[in-house]
Coordinates of C-alpha atoms in Angstrom, one line a residue:
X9 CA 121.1 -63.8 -38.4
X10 CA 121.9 -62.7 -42.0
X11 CA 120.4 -58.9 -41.0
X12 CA 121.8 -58.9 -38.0
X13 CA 125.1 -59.5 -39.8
X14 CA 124.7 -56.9 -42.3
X15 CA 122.9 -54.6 -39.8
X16 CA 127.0 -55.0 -37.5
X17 CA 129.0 -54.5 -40.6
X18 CA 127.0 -51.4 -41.8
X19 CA 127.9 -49.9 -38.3
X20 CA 131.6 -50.9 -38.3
X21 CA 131.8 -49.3 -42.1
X22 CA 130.1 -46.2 -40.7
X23 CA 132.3 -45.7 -38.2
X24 CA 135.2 -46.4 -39.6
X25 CA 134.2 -43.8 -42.2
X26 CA 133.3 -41.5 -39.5
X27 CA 137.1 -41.5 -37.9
X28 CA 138.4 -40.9 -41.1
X29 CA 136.5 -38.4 -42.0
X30 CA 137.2 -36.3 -38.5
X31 CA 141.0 -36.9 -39.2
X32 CA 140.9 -35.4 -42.5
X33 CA 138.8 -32.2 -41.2
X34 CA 141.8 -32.0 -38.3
X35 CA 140.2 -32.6 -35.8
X36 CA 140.7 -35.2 -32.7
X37 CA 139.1 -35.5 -29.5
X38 CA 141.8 -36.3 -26.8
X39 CA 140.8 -39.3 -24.4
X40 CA 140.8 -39.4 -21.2
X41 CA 143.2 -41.7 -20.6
X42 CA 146.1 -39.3 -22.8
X43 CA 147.5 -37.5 -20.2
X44 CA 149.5 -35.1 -22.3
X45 CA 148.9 -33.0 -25.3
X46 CA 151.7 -32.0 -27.6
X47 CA 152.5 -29.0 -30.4
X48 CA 156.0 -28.6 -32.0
X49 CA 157.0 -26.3 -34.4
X50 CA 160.6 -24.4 -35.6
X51 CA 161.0 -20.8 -34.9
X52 CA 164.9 -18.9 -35.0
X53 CA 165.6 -22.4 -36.7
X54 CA 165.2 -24.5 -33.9
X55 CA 162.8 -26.3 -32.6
X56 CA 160.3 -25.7 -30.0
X57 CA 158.0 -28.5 -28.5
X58 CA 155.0 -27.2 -26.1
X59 CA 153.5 -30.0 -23.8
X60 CA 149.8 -29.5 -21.8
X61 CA 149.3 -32.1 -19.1
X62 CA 145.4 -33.1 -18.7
X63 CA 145.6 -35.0 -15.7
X64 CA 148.5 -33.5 -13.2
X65 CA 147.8 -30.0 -14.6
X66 CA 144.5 -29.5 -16.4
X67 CA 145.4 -28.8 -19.5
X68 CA 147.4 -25.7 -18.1
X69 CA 151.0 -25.5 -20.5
X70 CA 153.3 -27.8 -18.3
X71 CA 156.4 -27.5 -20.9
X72 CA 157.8 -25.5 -23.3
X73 CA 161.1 -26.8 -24.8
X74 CA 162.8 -24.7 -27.4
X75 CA 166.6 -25.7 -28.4
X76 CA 166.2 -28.8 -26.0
X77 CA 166.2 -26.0 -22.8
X78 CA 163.1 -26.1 -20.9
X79 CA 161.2 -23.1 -20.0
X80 CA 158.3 -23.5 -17.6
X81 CA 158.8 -24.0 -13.9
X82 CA 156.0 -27.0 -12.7
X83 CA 157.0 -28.3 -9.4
X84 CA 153.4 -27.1 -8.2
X85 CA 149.9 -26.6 -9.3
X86 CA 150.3 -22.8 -8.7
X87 CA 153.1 -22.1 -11.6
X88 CA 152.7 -24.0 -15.0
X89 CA 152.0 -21.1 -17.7
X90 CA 148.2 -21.1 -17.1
X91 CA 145.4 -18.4 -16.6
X92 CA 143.0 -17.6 -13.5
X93 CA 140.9 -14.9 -12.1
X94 CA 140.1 -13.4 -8.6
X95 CA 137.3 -11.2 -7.4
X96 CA 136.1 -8.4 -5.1
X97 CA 140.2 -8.3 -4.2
X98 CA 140.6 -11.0 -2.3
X99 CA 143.1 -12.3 -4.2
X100 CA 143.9 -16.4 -3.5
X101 CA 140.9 -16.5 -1.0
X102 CA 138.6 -16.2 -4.3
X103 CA 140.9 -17.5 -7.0
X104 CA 139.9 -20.0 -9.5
X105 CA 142.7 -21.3 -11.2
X106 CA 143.2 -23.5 -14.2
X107 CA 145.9 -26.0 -13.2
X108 CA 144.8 -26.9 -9.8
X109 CA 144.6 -26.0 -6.1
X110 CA 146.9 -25.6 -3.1
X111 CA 146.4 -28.4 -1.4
X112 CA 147.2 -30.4 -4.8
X113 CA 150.9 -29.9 -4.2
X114 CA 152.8 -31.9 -6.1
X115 CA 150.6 -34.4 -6.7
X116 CA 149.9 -36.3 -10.1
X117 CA 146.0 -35.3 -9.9
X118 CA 144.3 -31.4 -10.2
X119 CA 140.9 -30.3 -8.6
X120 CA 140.2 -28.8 -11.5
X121 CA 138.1 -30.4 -13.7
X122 CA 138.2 -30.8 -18.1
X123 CA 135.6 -30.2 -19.9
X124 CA 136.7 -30.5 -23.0
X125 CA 139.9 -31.4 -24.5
X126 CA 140.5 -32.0 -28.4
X127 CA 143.4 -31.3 -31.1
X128 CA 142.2 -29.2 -34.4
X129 CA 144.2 -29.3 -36.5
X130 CA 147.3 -27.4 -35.3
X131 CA 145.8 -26.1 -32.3
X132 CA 145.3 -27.4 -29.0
X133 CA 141.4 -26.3 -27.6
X134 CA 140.6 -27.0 -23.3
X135 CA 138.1 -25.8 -21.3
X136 CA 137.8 -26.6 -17.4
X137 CA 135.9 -26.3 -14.8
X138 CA 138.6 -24.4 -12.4
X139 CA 139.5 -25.1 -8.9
X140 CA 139.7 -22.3 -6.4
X141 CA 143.2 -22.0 -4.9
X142 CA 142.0 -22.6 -1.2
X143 CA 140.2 -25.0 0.1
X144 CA 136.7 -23.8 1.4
X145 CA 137.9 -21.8 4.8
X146 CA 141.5 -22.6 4.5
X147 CA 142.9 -19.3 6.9
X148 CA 145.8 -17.4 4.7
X149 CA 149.4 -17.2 5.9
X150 CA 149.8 -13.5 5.0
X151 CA 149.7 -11.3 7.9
X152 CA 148.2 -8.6 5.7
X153 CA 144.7 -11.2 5.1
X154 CA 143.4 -12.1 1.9
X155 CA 144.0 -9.4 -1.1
X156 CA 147.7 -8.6 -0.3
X157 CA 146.7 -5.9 2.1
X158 CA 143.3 -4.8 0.0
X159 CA 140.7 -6.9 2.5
X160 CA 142.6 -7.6 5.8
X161 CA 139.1 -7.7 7.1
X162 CA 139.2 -11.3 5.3
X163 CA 141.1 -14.1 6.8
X164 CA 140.0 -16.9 5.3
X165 CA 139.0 -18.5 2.0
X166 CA 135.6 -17.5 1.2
X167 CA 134.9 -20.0 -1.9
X168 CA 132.3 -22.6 -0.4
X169 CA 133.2 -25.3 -2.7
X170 CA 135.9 -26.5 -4.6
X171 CA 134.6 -25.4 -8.0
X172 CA 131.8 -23.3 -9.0
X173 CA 131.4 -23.1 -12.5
X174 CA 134.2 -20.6 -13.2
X175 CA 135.6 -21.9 -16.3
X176 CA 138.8 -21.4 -18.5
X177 CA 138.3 -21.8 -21.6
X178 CA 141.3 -21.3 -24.1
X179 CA 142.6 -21.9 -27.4
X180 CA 146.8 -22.7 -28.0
X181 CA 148.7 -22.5 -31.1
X182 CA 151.9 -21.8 -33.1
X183 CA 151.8 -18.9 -35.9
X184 CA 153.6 -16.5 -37.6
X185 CA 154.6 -13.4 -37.1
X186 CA 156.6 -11.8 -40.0
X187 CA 159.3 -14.3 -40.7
X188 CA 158.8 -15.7 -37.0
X189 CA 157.1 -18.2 -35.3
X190 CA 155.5 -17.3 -31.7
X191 CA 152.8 -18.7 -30.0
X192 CA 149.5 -17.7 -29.8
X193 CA 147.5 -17.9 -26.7
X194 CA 144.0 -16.8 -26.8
X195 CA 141.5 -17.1 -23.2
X196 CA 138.0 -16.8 -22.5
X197 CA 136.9 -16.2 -19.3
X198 CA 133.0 -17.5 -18.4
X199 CA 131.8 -16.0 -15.1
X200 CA 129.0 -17.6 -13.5
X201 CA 127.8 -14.5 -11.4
X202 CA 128.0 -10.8 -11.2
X203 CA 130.9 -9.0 -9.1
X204 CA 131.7 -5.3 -8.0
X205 CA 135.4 -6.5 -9.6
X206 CA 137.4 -9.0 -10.9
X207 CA 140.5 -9.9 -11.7
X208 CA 141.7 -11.3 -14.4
X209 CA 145.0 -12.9 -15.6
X210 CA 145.0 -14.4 -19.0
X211 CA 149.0 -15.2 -18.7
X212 CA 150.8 -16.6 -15.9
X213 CA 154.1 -17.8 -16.5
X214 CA 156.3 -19.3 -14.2
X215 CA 159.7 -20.0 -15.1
X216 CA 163.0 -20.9 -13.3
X217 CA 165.1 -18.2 -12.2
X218 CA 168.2 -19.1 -14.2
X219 CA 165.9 -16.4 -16.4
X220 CA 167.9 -13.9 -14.4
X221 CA 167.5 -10.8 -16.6
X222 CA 164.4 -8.6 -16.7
X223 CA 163.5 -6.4 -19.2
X224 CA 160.7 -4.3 -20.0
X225 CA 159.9 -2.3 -23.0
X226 CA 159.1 1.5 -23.5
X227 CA 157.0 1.5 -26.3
X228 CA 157.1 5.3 -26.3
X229 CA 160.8 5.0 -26.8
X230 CA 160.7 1.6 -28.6
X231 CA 163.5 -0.1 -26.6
X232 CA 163.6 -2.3 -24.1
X233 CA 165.5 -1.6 -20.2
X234 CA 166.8 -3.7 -18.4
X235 CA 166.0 -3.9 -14.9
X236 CA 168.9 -4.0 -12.3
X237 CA 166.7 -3.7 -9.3
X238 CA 164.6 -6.8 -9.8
X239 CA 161.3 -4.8 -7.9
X240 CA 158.8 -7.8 -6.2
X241 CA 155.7 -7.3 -7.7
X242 CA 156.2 -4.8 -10.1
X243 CA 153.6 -3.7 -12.6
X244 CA 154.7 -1.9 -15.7
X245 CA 153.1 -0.9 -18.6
X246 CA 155.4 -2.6 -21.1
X247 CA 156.1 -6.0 -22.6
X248 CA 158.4 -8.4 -20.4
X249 CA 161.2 -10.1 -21.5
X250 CA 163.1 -12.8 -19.2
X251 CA 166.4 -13.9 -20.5
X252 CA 169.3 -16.7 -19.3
X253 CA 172.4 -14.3 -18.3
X254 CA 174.3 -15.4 -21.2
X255 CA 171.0 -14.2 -23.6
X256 CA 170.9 -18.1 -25.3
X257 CA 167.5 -18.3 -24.0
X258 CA 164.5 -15.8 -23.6
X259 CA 161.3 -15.8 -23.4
X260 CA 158.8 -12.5 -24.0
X261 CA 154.9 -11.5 -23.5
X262 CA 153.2 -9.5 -25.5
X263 CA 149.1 -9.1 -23.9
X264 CA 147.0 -8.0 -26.7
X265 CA 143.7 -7.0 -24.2
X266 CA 145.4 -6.4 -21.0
X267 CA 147.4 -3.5 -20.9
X268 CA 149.0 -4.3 -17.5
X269 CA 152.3 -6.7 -17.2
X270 CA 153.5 -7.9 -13.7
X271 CA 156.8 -9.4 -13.3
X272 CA 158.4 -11.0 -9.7
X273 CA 161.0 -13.3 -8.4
X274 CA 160.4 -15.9 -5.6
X275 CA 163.7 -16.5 -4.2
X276 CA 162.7 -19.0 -2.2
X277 CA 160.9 -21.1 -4.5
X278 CA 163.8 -20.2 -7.5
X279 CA 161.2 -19.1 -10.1
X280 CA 160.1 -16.0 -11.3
X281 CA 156.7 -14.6 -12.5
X282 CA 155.3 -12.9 -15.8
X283 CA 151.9 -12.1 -15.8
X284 CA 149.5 -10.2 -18.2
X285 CA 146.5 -8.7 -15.8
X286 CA 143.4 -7.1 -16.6
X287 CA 141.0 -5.5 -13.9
X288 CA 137.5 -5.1 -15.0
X289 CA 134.9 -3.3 -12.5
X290 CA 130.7 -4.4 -12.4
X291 CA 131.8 -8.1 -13.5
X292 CA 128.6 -9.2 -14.7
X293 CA 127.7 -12.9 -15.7
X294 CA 129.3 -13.9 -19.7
X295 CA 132.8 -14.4 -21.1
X296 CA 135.7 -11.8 -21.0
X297 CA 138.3 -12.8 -23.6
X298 CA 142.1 -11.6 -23.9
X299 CA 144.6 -12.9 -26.6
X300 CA 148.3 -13.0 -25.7
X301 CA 151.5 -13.7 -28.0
X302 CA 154.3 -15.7 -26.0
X303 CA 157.8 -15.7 -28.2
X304 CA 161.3 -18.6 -27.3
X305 CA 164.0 -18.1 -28.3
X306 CA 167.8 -16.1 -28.3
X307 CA 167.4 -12.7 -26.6
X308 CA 168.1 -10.5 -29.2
X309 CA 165.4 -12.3 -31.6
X310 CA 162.8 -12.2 -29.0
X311 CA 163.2 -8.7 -27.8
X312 CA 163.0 -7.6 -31.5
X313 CA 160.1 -9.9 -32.4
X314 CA 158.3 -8.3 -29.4
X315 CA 158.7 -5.2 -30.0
X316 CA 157.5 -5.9 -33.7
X317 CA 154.2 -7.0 -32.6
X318 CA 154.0 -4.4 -30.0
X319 CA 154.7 -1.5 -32.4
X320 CA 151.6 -3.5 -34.6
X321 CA 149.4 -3.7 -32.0
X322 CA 147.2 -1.2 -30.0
X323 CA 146.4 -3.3 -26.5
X324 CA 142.1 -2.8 -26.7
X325 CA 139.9 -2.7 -23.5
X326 CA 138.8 -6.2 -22.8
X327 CA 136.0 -7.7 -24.7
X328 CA 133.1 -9.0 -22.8
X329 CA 130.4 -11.4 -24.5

């Protein structure tokens, strides 16, 4: 009895010491049953809270608060700010996606599955198993077939299960740029299987579309123009900034390995798009990883903190591993 007692409170004093030691390297495990993980910080002297939800959403960035005015649009598993990837161009009929699927909706559940999920230090770390966007032969509703036009040979999702090993990996935190605070967001893509091309989108932002303004910047010129004509599905070469109408709130992109921006406006749903895209041909099997910079904050601060780190930045090809 009296080793058996010893043996008990050896392993209570181990663990305990074990916790303790794991809080002071910075570093916590998120359980399963904390359905949100949270980072908060103070950039342009107010502050800025940034929420990922594990169980509606994946760990895909579900809120981002700055001056108590949210920013991210999450009515559906399709908007969030979150990554995902699409090959051989058939755009949502082969599209694994972080925070979920279609047919999740509005649900309080995702198809996509977490891997891993842990705090260190000041940075939030998840990787998932992604969901494709369709269900296994779920028939599109654009008249053009799967791709947006680029396979209307393809009618239907081709995915033959609801994941398959395409996982989003990615890395979340606040840091400094100059005298600023943005946030860094840093993806790795791990492909399972060769493709003639893929698709990939380390950034997609959905916000509500009381971000009314567009802007885009030249870096050639180094100022940003405003866009008047608000073109769907527009890809430009520049940095995006969206911004309230009154310029209290904004919120910019800067893609540090994807060189190509797309911005758009659903009017029916009432949010708009910001994406960072990168298009990579003979996929093979590995990891393709892209860093982004996201900046909050009044219009004229963001637009100048974006063009600071574009000016400091030459966008590389992305990296494969």
């Amino acid at each position: 009895m009296c080793k058996k007692t010893t043996l008990r409170l050896f392993q209570i004093v181990f663990s305990v010491a074990l916790c303790a030691m794991l809080l002071l390297l910075g570093w916590r495990e998120v359980p399963a049953k904390d359905v949100e993980i949270r980072l908060s910080s103070i950039t342009f002297g107010r502050p800025v809270v940034l929420s990922a939800d594990l169980s509606r959403f994946a760990g895909a960035i579900s809120s981002l608060v700055w001056d108590d005015f949210e920013y991210v649009d999450s009515k559906d598993h399709g908007r969030e700010i979150q990554s995902a990837m699409f090959f051989e161009k058939l755009g949502p009929c082969y599209n694994p996606t972080e925070a979920g699927s279609q047919w999740d909706s509005t649900g309080p559940n995702s198809s996509s599955k977490v891997l891993v999920a842990e705090i260190l230090g000041d940075e939030i770390h998840t990787k998932v198993d992604a969901a494709f966007w369709l269900k296994p032969g779920t028939p599109v509703v654009q008249k053009e077939g799967c791709g947006w036009g680029a396979r209307p040979d393809v009618r239907d999702a081709v995915n033959k299960s609801v994941r398959d090993g395409y996982l989003i990996e990615k890395w979340v935190r606040f840091s400094t740029e100059g005298e600023d605070v943005v946030l860094s967001h840093e993806v790795a893509f791990h492909v399972p299987r060769s493709h003639k091309i893929g698709t990939f989108d380390p950034i997609a932002a959905y916000l509500p579309d009381v971000f009314s303004r567009i802007f885009v910047f030249d870096g050639a010129a180094g100022v940003f123009n405003e866009d008047q004509t608000v073109r769907p599905y527009a890809f430009v070469a520049g940095p995006i900034v969206f911004s309230t109408n009154d310029g209290q709130h904004a919120f910019g992109v800067f893609c540090e390995d994807a060189a190509q921006y797309i911005y758009h406006r659903f009017r029916e749903s009432q949010v708009v798009m910001a994406n960072c895209r990168d298009v990579v041909e003979d996929v093979r099997l590995g990891t393709y990883k892209y860093r982004s910079k996201l900046v909050v904050g009044p219009l004229a601060d963001v637009k100048a903190t974006i063009a600071a780190i574009s000016n400091s930045n030459v966008p590389p090809t992305a990296s494969t591993k």
